[in-house]
Coordinates of C-alpha atoms in Angstrom, one line a residue:
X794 CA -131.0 104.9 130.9
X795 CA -129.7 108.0 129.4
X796 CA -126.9 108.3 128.0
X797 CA -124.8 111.9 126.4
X798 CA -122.6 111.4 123.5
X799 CA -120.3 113.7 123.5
X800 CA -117.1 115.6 122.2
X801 CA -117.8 114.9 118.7
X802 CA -119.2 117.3 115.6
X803 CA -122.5 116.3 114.1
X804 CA -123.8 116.3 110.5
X805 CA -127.4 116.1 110.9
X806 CA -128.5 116.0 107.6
X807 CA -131.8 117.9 109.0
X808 CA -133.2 119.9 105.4
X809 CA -130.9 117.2 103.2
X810 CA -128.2 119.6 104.2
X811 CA -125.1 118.6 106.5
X812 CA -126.8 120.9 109.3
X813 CA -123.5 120.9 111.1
X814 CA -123.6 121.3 114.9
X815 CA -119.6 121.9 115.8
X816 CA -118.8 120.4 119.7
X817 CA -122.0 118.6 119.8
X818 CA -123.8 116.5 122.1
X819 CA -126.5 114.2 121.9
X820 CA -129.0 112.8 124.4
X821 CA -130.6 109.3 123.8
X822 CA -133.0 107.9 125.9
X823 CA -135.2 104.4 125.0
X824 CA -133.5 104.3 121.2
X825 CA -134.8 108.1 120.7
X826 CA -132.9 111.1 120.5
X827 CA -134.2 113.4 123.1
X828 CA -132.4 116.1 122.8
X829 CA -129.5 117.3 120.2
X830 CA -127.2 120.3 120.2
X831 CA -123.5 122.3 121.6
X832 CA -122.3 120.4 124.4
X833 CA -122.3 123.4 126.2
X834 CA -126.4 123.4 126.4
X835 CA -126.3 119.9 127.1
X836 CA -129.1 119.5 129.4
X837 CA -128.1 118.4 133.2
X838 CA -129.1 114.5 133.3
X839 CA -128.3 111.6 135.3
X840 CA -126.9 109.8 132.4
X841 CA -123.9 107.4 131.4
X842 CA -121.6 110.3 129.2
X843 CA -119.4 108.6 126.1
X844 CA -116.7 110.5 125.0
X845 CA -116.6 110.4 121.3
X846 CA -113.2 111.5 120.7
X847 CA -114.1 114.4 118.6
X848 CA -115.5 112.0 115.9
X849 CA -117.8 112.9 112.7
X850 CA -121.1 111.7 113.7
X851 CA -123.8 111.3 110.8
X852 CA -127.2 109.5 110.7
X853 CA -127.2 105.7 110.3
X854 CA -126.7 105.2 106.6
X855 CA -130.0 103.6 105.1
X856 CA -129.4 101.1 101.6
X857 CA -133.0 101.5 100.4
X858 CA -132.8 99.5 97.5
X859 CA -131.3 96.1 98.0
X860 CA -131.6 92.5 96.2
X861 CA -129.7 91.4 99.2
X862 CA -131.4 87.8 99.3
X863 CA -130.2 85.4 96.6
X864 CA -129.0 81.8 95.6
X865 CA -125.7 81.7 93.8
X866 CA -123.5 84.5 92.2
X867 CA -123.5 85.3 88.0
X868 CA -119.9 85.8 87.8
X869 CA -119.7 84.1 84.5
X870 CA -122.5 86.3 82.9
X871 CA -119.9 89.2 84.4
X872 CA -117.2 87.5 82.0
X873 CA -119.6 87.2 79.2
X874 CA -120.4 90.9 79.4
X875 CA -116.8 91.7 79.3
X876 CA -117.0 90.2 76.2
X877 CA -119.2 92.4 74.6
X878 CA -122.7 90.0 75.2
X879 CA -125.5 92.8 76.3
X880 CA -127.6 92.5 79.4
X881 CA -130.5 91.7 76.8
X882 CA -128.5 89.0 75.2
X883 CA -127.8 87.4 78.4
X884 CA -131.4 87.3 79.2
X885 CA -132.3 85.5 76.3
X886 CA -130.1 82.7 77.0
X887 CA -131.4 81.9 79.8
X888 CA -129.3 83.7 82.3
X889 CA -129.7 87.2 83.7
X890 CA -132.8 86.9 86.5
X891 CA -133.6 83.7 85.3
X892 CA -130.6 81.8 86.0
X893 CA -130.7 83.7 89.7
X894 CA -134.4 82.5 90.0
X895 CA -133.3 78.8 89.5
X896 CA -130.6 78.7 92.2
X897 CA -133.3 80.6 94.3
X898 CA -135.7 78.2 94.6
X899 CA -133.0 75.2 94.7
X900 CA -131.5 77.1 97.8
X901 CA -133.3 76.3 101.1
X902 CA -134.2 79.1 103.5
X903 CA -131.8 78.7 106.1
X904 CA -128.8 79.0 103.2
X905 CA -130.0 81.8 101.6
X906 CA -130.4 83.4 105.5
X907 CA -127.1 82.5 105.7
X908 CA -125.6 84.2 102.8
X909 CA -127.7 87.2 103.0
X910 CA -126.8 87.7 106.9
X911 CA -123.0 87.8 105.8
X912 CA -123.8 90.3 103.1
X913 CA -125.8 92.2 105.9
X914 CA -123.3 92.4 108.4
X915 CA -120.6 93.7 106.3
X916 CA -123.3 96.5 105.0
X917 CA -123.6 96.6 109.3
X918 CA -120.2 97.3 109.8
X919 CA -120.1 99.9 107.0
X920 CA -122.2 102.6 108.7
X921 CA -125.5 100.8 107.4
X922 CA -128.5 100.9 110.5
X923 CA -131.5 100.1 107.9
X924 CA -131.6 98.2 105.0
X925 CA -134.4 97.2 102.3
X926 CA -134.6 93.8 101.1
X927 CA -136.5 93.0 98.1
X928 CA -138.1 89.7 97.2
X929 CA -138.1 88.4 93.2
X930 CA -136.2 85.6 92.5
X931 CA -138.6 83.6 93.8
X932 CA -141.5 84.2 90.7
X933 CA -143.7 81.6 92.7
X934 CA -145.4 81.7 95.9
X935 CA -143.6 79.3 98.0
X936 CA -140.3 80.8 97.1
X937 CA -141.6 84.7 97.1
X938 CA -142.3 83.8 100.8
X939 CA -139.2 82.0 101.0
X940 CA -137.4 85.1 100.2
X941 CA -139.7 87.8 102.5
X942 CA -139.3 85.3 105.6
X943 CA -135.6 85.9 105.1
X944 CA -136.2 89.0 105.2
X945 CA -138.2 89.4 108.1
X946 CA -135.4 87.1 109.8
X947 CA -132.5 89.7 109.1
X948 CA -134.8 92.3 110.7
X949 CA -135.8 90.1 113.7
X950 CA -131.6 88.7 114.3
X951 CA -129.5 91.5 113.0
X952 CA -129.1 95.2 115.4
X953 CA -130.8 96.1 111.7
X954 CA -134.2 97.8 110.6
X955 CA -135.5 95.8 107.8
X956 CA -138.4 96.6 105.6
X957 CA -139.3 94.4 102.8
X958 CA -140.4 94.7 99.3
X959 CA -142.3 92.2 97.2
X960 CA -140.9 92.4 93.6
X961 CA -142.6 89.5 92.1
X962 CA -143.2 91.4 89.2
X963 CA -139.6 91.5 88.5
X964 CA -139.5 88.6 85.4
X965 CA -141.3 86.3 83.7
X966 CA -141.0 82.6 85.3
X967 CA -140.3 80.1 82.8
X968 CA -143.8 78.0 83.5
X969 CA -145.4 81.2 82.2
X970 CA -143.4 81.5 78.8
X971 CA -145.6 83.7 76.5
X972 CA -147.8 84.4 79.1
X973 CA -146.8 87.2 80.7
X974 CA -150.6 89.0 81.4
X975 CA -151.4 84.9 83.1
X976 CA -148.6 86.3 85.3
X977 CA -149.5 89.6 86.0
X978 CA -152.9 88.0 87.0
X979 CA -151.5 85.4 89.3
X980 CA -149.3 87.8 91.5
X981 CA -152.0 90.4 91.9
X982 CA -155.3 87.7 92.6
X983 CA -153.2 85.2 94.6
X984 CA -149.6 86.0 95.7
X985 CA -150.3 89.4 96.9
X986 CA -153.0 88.8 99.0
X987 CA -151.1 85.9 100.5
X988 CA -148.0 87.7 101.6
X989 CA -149.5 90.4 102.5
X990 CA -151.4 88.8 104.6
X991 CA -149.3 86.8 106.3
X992 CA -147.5 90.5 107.4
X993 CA -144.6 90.1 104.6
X994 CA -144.5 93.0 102.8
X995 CA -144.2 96.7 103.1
X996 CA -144.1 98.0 99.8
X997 CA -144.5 96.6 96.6
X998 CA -142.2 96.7 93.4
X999 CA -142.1 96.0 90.1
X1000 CA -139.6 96.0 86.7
X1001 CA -141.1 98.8 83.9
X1002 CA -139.4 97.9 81.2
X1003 CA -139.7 96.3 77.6
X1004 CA -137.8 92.7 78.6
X1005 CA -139.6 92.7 81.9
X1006 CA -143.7 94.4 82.1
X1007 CA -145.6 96.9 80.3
X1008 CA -146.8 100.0 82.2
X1009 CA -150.0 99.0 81.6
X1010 CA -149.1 95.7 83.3
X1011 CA -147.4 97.3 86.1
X1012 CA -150.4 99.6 86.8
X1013 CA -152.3 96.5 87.4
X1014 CA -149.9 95.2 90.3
X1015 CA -150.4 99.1 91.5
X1016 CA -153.8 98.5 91.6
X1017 CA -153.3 95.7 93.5
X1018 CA -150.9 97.0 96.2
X1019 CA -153.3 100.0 96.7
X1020 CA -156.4 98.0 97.1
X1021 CA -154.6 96.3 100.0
X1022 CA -153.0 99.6 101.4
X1023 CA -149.5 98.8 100.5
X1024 CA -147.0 101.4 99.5
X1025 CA -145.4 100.8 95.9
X1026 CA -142.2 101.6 94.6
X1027 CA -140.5 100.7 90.6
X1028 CA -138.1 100.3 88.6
X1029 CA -138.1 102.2 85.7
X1030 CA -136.0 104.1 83.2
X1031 CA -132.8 101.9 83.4
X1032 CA -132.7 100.6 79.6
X1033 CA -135.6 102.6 77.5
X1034 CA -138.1 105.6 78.0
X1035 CA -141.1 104.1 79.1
X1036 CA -142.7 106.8 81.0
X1037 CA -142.6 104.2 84.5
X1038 CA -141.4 107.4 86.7
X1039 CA -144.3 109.2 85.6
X1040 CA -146.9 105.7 86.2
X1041 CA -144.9 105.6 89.5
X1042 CA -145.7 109.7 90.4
X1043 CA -149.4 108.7 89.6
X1044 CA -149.7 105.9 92.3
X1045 CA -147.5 108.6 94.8
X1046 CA -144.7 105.8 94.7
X1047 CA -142.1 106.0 97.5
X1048 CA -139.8 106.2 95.0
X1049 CA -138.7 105.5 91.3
X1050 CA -135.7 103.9 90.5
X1051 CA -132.6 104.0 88.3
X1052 CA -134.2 106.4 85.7
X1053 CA -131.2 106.8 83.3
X1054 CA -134.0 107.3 80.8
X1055 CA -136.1 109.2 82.6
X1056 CA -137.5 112.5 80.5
X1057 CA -137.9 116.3 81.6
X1058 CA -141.6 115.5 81.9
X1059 CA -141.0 112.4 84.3
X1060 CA -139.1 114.5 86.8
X1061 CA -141.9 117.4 86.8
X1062 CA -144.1 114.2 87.3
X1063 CA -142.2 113.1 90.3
X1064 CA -142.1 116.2 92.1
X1065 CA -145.2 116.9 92.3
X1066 CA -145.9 113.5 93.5
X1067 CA -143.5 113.6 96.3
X1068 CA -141.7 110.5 94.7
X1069 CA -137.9 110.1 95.5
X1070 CA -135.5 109.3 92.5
X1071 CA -133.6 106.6 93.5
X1072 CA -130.2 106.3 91.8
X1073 CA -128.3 103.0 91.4
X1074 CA -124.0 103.8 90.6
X1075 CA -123.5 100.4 91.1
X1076 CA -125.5 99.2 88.1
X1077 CA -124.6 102.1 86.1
X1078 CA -120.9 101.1 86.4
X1079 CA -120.9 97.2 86.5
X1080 CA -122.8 97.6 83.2
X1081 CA -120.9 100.0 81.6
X1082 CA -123.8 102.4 80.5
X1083 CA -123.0 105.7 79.1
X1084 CA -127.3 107.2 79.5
X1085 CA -126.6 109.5 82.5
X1086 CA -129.4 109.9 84.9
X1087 CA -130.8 113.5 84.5
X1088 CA -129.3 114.8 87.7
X1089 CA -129.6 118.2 86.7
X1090 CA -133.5 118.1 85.5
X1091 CA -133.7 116.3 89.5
X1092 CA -132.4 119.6 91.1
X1093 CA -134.5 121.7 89.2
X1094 CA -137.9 120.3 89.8
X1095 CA -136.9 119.3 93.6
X1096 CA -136.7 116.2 93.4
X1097 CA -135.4 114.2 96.5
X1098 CA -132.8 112.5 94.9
X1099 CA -131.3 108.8 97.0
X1100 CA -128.3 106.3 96.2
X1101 CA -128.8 102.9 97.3
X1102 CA -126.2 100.0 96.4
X1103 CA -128.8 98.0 94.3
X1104 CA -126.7 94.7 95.8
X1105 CA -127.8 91.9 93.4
X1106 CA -125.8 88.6 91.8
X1107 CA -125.9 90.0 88.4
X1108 CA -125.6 93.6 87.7
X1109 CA -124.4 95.3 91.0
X1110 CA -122.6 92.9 93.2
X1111 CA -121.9 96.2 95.8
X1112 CA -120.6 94.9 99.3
X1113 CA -120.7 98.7 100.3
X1114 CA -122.9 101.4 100.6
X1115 CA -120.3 104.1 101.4
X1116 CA -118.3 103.2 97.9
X1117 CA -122.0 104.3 96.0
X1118 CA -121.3 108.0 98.1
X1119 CA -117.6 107.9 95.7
X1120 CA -119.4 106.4 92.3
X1121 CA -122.5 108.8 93.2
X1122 CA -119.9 111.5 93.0
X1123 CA -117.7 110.5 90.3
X1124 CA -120.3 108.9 87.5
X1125 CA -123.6 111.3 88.6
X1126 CA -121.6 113.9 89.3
X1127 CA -123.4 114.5 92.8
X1128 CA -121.6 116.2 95.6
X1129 CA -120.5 114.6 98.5
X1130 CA -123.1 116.9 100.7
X1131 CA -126.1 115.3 98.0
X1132 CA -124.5 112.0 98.3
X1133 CA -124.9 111.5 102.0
X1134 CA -128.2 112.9 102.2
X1135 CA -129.1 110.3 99.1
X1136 CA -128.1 107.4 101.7
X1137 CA -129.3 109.3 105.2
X1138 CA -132.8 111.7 104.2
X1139 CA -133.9 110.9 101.1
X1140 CA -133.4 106.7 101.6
X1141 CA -135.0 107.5 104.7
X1142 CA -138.3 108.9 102.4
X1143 CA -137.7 105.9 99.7
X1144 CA -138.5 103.7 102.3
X1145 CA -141.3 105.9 104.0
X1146 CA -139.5 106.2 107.3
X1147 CA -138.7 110.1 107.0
X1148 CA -140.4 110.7 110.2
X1149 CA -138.3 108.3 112.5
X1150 CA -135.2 108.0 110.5
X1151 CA -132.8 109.6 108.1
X1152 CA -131.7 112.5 109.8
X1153 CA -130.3 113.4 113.8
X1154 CA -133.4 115.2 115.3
X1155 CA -135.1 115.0 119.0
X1156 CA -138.0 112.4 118.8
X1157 CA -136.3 111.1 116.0
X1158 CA -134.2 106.9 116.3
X1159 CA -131.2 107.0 118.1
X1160 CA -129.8 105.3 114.8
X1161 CA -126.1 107.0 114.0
X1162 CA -122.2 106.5 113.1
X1163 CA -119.3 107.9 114.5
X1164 CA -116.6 108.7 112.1
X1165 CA -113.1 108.9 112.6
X1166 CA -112.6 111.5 110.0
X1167 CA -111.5 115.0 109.8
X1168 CA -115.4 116.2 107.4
X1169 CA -117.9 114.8 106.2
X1170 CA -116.8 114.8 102.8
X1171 CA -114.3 111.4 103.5
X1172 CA -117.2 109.3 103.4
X1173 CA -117.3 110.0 99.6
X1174 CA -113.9 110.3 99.2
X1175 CA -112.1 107.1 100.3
X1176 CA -112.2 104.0 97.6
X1177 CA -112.8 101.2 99.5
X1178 CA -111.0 99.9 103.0
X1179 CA -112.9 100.2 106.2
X1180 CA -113.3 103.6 107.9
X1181 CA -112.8 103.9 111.9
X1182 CA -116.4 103.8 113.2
X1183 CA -119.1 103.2 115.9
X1184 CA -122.4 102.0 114.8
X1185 CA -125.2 103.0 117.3
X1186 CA -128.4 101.8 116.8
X1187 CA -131.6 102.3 119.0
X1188 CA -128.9 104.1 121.4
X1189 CA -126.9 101.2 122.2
X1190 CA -123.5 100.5 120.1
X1191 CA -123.9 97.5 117.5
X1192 CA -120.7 97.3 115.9
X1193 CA -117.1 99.1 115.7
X1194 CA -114.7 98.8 113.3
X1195 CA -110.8 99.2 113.8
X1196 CA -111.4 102.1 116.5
X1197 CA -112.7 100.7 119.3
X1198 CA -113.8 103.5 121.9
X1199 CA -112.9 100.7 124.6
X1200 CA -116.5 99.3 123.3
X1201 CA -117.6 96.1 122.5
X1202 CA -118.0 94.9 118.8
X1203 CA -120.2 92.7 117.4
X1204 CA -118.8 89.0 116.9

């Protein structure tokens, strides 16, 4: 049936912009938008009408860069950094990824589903209508699968759009000590071509950096991904200059992430690749770094530039997506219009779904949050707490939070 949202102002983040429509409507029909605009040229319909109140209205926010699927939590490697051990040092001991990987594959699938479906909701209830989950504590086949099946089970139970990313190449498992090429090997001649064909994967990701793989080891896992016609993505710049944005640009990545390191030459790279630069507050913060992310250089070569929480047990344990829009803001020194488009357009590219989601367009998802705010700008400017919203997903409402529009919420 069709239904007009009305009485409410609309942000539609068409152009990476705020694209603001003042007394808007919107027509949905099937989980599409079929028509947006003033509520005044609202077209005449048989249609249920739902009086938003004079709400903010915005895109569905879109976390493209989650390690929402774990076992266990590192908050003792958070003391230990707190007293001045390094990320590197932690490694070395045996904790960082490692220790994450071992309470992975202790975990059975139906508890790590469970955790990761209570981290999900709460993004849910924060304005969040598609998520990426990446795989990677697993750093064997049986629990790389483990961790994708998850995955596809979030996306298949949850009112969420799910797409996952196979990030074996994220670490070195310990029954490959010293062996790290015997690795590189295995996940692109056997684990690779399992998942993917077994329908797990949608993109593939891997760690550039000098206490994870080479670039030249990396390319190989690109090579990989493109022979079976898989989308890649990386992680690159965070720690050290390792040119990984650029590898990424080669292989037209979906996007390139962190990139505090990331050189002049790596964002002209980018650019013309189409690659989005994926930034990652959360990190940044929880590991007290001081190597900005070249924002500006991103500007000036066009750049699309995204935020994404980066949720993970170690180094960004972010429970929100809308406190990255404040730490975007305050640390990157983005503005709240760039911040929202990082978590509405540009995720939307990072992930590949620029044509269905990201911004509020006819033909495009019916995928959007109404706001109990007086602009835009509030979404980036509250610390914390839970802001007055209805979630709408696929045209029907999933979830509200503390105003209720006399709608039902999800249990």
């Amino acid at each position: 049936m069709n239904k007009l949202w009305q009485h409410c102002h609309v942000a539609t983040m068409t152009g990476g912009k705020y694209s603001i429509i003042e007394d808007a409507a919107i027509l949905t029909h099937g989980g599409r938008i079929e028509w947006i605009g003033p509520r005044v040229a609202a077209p005449e319909r048989d249609c249920e009408r739902i009086d938003l109140e004079g709400a903010w209205v915005t895109p569905g926010l879109i976390d493209c860069h989650t390690h929402l699927v774990f076992g266990g939590d590192r908050s003792g490697e958070f003391e230990a950094r707190l007293e001045g051990a390094s990320y590197a040092e932690i490694a070395a001991r045996g904790g960082g990824i490692a220790s994450t990987v071992r309470a992975t594959r202790e975990a059975s699938e139906d508890a790590l589903f469970e955790s990761a479906r209570a981290r999900a909701v709460g993004l849910l209830r924060d304005g969040v209508t598609v998520l990426e989950v990446k795989s990677g504590y697993g750093l064997d086949l049986a629990n790389e699968r483990k961790m994708l099946r998850v995955a596809r089970r979030l996306g298949e139970t949850l009112p969420l759009t799910v797409r996952a990313t196979c990030l074996a190449a994220h670490a070195l498992p310990p029954e490959y000590a010293n062996r790290a090429d015997d690795y590189i090997a295995f996940v692109c001649d056997e684990m690779l071509p399992a998942l993917i064909d077994e329908g797990l994967v949608d993109a593939v990701d891997a760690f550039c950096e000098h206490l994870a793989f080479s670039p030249q080891q990396v390319e190989r896992v690109f090579l990989a991904a493109q022979k079976h016609g898989v989308p890649v993505k990386l992680h690159a710049e965070q720690l050290s200059s390792l040119h990984g944005s650029t590898l990424a640009a080669r292989y037209q990545a979906l996007s390139a992430d962190h990139l505090e390191y990331m050189t002049d030459d790596d964002a002209a790279a980018m650019a013309s690749a189409g690659t989005v630069a994926v930034l990652l507050p959360g990190a940044f913060y929880m590991l007290r770094e001081t190597q900005l992310p070249p924002v500006d250089a991103l500007r000036r070569h066009g750049v699309p530039v995204a935020l994404a929480s980066d949720l993970n047990p170690g180094t960004s344990p972010a429970l929100s997506l809308r406190m990255m829009l404040n730490l975007g803001c305050t640390l990157f020194r983005l503005t709240p219009e760039e911040a929202l488009a990082g978590v509405t357009l540009h995720a939307a590219r990072a992930l590949g779904l620029h044509g269905s989601h990201g911004s509020l367009e006819a033909g495009k998802a019916a995928d959007f949050v109404a706001w109990k705010i007086g602009r835009p700008a509030e979404l980036a400017y509250w610390l914390g707490g839970s802001l007055p919203n209805c979630v709408v997903r696929n045209g029907e409402v999933v979830t509200t939070s503390v105003w209720q529009y006399g709608l039902t919420a999800l249990r």
